[in-house]
mmCIF file of C-alpha atoms in Angstrom:
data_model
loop_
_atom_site.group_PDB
_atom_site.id
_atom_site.type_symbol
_atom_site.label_atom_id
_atom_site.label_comp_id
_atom_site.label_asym_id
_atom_site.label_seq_id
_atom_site.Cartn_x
_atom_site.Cartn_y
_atom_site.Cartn_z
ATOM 1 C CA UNK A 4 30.442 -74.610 5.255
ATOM 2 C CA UNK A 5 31.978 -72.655 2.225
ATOM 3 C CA UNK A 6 29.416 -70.227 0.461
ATOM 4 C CA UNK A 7 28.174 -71.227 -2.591
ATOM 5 C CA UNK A 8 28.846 -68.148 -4.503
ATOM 6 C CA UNK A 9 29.583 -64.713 -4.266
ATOM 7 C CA UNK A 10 28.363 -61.354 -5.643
ATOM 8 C CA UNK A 11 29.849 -57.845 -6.633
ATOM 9 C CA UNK A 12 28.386 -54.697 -8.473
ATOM 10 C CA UNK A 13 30.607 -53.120 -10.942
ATOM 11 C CA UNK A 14 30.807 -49.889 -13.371
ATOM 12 C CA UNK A 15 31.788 -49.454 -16.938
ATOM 13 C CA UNK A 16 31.169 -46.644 -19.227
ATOM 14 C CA UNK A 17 27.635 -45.688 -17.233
ATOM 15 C CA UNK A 18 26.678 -48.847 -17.183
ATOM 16 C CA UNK A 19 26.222 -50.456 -13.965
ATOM 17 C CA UNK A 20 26.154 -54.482 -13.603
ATOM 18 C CA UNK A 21 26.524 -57.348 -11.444
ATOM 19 C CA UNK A 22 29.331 -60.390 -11.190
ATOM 20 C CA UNK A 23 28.391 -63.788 -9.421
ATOM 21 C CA UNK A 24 31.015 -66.143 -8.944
ATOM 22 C CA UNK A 25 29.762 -69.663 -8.523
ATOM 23 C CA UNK A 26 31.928 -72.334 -6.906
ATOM 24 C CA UNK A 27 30.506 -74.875 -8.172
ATOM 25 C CA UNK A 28 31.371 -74.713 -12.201
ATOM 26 C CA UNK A 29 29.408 -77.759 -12.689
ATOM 27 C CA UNK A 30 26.175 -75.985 -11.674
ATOM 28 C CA UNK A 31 26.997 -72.770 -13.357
ATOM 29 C CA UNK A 32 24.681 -73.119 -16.548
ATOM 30 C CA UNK A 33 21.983 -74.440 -14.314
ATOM 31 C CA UNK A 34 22.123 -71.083 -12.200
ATOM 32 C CA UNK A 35 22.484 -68.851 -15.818
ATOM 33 C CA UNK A 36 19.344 -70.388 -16.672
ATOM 34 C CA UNK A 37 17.049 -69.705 -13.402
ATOM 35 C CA UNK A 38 18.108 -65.773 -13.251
ATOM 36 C CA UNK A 39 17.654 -65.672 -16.475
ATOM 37 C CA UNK A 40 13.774 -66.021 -15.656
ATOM 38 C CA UNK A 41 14.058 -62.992 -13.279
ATOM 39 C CA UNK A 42 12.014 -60.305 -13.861
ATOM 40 C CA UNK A 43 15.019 -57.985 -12.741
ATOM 41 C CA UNK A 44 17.295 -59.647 -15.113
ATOM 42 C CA UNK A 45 17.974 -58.580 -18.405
ATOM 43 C CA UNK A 46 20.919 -60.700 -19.537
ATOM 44 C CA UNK A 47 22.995 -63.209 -18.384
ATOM 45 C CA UNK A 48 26.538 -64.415 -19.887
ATOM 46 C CA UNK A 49 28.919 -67.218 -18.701
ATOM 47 C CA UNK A 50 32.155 -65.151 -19.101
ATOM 48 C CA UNK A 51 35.660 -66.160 -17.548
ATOM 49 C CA UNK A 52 36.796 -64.732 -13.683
ATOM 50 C CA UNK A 53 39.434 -61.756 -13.562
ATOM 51 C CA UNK A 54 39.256 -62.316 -10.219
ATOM 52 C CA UNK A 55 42.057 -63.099 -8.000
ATOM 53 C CA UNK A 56 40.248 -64.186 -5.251
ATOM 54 C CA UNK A 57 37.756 -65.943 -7.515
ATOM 55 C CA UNK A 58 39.461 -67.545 -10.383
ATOM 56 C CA UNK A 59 36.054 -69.923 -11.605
ATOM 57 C CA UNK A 60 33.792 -68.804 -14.337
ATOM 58 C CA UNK A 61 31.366 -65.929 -13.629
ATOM 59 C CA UNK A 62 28.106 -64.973 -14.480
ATOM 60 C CA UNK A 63 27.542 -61.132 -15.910
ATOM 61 C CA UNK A 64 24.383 -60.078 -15.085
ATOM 62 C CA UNK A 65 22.565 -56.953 -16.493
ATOM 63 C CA UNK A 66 19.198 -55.353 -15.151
ATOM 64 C CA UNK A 67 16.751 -54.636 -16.995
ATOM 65 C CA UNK A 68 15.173 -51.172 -17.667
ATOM 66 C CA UNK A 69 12.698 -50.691 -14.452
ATOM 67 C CA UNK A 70 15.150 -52.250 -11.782
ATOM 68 C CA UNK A 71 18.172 -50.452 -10.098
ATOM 69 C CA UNK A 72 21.725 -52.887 -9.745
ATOM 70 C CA UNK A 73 20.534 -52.986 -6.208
ATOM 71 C CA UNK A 74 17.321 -54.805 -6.880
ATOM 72 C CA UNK A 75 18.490 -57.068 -9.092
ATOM 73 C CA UNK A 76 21.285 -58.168 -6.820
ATOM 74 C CA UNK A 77 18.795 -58.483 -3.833
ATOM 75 C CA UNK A 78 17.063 -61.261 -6.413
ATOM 76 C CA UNK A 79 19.942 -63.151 -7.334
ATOM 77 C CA UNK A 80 20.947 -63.782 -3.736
ATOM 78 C CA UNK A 81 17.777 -64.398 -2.672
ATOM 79 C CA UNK A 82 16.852 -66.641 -6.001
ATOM 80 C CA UNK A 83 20.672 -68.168 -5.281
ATOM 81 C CA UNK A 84 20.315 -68.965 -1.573
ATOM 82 C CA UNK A 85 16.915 -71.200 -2.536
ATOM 83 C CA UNK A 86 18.395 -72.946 -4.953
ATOM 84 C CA UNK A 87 22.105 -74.099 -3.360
ATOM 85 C CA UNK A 88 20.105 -74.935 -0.466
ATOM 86 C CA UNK A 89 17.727 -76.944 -1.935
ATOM 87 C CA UNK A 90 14.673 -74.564 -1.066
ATOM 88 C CA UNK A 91 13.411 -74.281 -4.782
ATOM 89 C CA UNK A 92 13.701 -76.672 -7.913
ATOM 90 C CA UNK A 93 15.584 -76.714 -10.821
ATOM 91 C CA UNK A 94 11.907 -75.429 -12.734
ATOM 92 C CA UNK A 95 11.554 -71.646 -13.044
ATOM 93 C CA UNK A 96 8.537 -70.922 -11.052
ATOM 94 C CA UNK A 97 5.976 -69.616 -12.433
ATOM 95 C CA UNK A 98 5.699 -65.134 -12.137
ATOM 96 C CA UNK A 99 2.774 -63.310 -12.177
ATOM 97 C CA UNK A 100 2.989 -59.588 -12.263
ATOM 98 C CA UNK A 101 0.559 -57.076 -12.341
ATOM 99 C CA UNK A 102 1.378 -53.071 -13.283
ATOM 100 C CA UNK A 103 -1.213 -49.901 -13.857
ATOM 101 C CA UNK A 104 1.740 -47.548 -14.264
ATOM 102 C CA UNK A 105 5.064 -46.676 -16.608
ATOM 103 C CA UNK A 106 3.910 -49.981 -18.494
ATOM 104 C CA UNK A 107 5.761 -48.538 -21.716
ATOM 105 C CA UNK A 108 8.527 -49.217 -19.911
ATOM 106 C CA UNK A 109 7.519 -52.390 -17.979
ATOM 107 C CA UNK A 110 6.593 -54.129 -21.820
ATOM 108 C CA UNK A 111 10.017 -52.481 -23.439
ATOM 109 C CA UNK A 112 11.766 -54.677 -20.533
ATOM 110 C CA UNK A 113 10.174 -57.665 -21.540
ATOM 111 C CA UNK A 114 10.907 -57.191 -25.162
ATOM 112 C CA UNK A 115 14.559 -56.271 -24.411
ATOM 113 C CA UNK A 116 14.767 -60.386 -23.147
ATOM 114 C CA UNK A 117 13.848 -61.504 -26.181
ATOM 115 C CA UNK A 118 15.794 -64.001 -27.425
ATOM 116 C CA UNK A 119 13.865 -66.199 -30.343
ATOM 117 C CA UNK A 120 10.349 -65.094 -30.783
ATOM 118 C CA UNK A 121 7.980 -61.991 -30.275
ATOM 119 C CA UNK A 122 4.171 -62.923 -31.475
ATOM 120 C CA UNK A 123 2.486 -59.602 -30.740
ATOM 121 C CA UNK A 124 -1.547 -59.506 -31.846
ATOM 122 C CA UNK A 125 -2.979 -55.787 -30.888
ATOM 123 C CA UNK A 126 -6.309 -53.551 -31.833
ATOM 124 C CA UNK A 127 -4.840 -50.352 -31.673
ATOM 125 C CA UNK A 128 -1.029 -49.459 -32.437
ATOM 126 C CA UNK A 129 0.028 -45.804 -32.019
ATOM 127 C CA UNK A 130 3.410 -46.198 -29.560
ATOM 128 C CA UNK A 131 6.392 -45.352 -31.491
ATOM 129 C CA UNK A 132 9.193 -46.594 -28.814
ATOM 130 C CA UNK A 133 7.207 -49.970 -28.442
ATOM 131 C CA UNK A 134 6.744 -50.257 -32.529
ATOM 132 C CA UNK A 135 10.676 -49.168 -32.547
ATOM 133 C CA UNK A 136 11.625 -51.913 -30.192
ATOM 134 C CA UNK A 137 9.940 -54.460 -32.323
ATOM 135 C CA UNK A 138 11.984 -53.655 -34.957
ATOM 136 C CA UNK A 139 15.539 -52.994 -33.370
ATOM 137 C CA UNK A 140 14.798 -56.972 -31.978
ATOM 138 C CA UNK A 141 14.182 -58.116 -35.558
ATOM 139 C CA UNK A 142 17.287 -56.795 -36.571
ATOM 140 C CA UNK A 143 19.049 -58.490 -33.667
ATOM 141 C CA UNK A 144 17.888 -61.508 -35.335
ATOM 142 C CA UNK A 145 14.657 -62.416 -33.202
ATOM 143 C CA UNK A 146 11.547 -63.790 -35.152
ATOM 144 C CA UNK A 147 8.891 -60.713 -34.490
ATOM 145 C CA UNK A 148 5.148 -61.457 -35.578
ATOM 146 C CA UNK A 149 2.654 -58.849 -35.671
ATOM 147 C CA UNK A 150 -1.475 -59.145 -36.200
ATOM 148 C CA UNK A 151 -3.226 -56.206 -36.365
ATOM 149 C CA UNK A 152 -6.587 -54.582 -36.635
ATOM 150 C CA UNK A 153 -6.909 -53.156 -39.955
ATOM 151 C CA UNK A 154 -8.845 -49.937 -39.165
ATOM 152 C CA UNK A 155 -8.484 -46.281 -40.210
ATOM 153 C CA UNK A 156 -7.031 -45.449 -36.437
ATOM 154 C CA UNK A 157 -4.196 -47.478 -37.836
ATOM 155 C CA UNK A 158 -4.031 -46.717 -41.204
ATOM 156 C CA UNK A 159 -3.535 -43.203 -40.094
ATOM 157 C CA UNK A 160 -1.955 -42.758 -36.841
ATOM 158 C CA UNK A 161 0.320 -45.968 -36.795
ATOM 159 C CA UNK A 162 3.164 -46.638 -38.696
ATOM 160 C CA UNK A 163 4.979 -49.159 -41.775
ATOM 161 C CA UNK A 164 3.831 -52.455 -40.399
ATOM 162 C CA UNK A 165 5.377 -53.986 -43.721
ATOM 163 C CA UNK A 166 8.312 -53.227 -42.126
ATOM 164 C CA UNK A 167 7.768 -56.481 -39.677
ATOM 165 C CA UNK A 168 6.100 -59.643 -40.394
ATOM 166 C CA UNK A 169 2.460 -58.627 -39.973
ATOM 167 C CA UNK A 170 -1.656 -60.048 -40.774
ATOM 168 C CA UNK A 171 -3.578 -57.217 -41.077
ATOM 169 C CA UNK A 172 -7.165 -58.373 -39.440
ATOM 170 C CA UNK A 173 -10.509 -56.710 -40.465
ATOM 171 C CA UNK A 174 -13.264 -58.450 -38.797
ATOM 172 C CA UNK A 175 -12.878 -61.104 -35.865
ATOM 173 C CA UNK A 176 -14.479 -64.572 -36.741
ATOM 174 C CA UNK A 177 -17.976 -63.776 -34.908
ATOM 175 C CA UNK A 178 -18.484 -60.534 -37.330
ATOM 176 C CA UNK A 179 -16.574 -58.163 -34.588
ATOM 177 C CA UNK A 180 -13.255 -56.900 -33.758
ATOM 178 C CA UNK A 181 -10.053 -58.069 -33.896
ATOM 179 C CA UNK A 182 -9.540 -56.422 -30.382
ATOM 180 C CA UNK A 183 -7.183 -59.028 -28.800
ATOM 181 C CA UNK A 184 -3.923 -57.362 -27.052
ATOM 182 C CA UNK A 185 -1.237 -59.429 -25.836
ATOM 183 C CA UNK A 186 2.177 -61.253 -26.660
ATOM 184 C CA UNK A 187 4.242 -63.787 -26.041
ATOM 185 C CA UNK A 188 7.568 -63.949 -25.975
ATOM 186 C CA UNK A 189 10.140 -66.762 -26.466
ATOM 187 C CA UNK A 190 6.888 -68.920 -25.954
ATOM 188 C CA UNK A 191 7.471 -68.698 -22.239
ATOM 189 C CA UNK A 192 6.492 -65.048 -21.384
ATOM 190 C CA UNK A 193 2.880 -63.074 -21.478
ATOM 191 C CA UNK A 194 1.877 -60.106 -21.580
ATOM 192 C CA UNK A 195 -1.561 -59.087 -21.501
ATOM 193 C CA UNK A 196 -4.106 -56.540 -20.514
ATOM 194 C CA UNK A 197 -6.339 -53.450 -21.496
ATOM 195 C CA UNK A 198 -3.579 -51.416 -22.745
ATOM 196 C CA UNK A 199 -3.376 -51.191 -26.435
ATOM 197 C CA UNK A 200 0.130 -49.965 -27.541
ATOM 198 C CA UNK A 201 -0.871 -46.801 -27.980
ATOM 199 C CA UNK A 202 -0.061 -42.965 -27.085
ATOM 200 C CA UNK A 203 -3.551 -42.478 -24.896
ATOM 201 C CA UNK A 204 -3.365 -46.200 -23.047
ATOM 202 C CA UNK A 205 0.516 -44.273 -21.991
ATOM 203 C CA UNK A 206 -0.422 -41.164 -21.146
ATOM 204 C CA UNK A 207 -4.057 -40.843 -20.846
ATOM 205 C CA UNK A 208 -5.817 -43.688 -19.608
ATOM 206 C CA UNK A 209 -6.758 -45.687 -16.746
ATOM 207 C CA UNK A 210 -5.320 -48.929 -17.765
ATOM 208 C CA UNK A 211 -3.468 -52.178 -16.878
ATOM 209 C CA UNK A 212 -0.665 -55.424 -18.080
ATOM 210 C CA UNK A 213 0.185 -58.613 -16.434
ATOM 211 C CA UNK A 214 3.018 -60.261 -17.362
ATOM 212 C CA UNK A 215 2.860 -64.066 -16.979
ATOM 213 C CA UNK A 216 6.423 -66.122 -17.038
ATOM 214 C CA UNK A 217 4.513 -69.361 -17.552
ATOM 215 C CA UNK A 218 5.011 -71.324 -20.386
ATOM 216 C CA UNK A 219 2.514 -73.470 -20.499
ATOM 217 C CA UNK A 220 0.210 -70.078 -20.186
ATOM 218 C CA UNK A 221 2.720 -68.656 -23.426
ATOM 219 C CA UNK A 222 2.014 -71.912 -25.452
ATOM 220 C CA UNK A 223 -1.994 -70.866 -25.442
ATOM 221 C CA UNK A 224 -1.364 -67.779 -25.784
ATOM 222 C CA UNK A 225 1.125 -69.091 -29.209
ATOM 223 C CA UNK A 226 -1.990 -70.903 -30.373
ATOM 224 C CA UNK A 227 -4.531 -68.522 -30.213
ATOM 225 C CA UNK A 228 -1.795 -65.953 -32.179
ATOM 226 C CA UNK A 229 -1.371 -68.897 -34.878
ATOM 227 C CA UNK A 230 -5.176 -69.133 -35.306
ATOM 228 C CA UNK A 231 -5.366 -65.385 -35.911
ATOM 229 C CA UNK A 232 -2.889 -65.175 -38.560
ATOM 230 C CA UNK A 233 -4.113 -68.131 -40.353
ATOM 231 C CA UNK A 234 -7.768 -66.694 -40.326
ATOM 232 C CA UNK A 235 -9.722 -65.491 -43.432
ATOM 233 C CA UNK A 236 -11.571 -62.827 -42.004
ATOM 234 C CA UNK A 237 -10.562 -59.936 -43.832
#
């Protein structure tokens, strides 16, 4: 029986990526679209075969931030095998994953795979590579919402929220704080936790994310972040 597809790592400038060549060209899009809910996966672009030896479309696949080449190509077969054999649906399962460490990093990956939407709502903002990656996806294009506790820890220790599309929150509904942290991503991603995006949830405290690929969990998530920038509670 001829294999399905086929799968190479390659180098350019640094940057090291992956090539799957799918036999099938009918079912290519279909396969873009399940590893591109891989939380390995970073990108992944239909692009045309320079291959001799495999002249069909390819997919370019790029890791994201927290997984070696190796990882992510471990994944793809793995997540590739199911599928041309019928072991999985054509559904993106559902990913839960839990982190106490480097979770800078773990939400900056998350971010990076933004395609339409960010919807961030957080106490306590202090992290200047998280608060830059909001707003180098903005000016890719992506729709970034912000609602934050207005408080004199971020008056004075964050940074220009004007510079994104942000609701500045005083007091929570029930006469307390706005002390929500999560966001949600292209309505189809999660992430939640104790850790405010801040310098001491990094480097200080005990702390912890999941990050939930579920978008029927996201489109909660979307409607709780609605009701808090609609709210008169300042």
């Amino acid at each position: 029986m001829p294999q399905n597809f086929d799968t190479e790592i390659r180098e350019t400038f640094g940057n090291r990526y992956l090539k799957v060549f799918i036999r099938d060209i009918n079912r290519i899009e279909e396969s873009q679209r399940l590893l591109q809910g891989l939380p390995s996966v970073r990108t992944v672009n239909v692009t045309p075969s320079q291959s001799a030896n495999n002249p069909s479309q390819t997919l370019t696949i790029y890791p994201t931030r927290v997984y070696s080449i190796e990882e992510t190509q471990r994944e793809v077969i793995s997540t590739l095998n199911n599928y041309f054999n019928g072991v999985i649906d054509r559904t993106p399962p559902v990913q839960n994953e839990a982190h106490f460490r480097d979770i800078q990093n773990r939400i900056i990956a998350a971010l990076d795979s933004a395609r339409v939407s960010i919807k961030v709502a957080m106490a306590w903002f202090t992290n200047e590579e998280l608060f830059n990656k909001l707003v180098e996806k903005q000016e890719q294009g992506v729709d970034v919402q912000l609602v934050i506790y207005d408080d004199g820890v971020n008056r004075r220790h964050g940074f220009d929220f004007s510079r994104l599309n942000h609701t500045p929150i005083r007091r929570a509904e029930r006469g307390g704080l706005m002390h929500d942290k999560f966001c949600v991503i292209d309505n189809q991603t999660v992430i939640t936790g104790s850790y405010n995006w801040t310098n001491n949830a990094e480097f200080r405290n005990e702390e912890n994310i999941t990050i939930e690929r579920d978008p029927q969990q996201a489109s909660t998530y979307s409607v709780e972040f609605r009701r808090l920038m609609n709210s008169n509670t300042n």
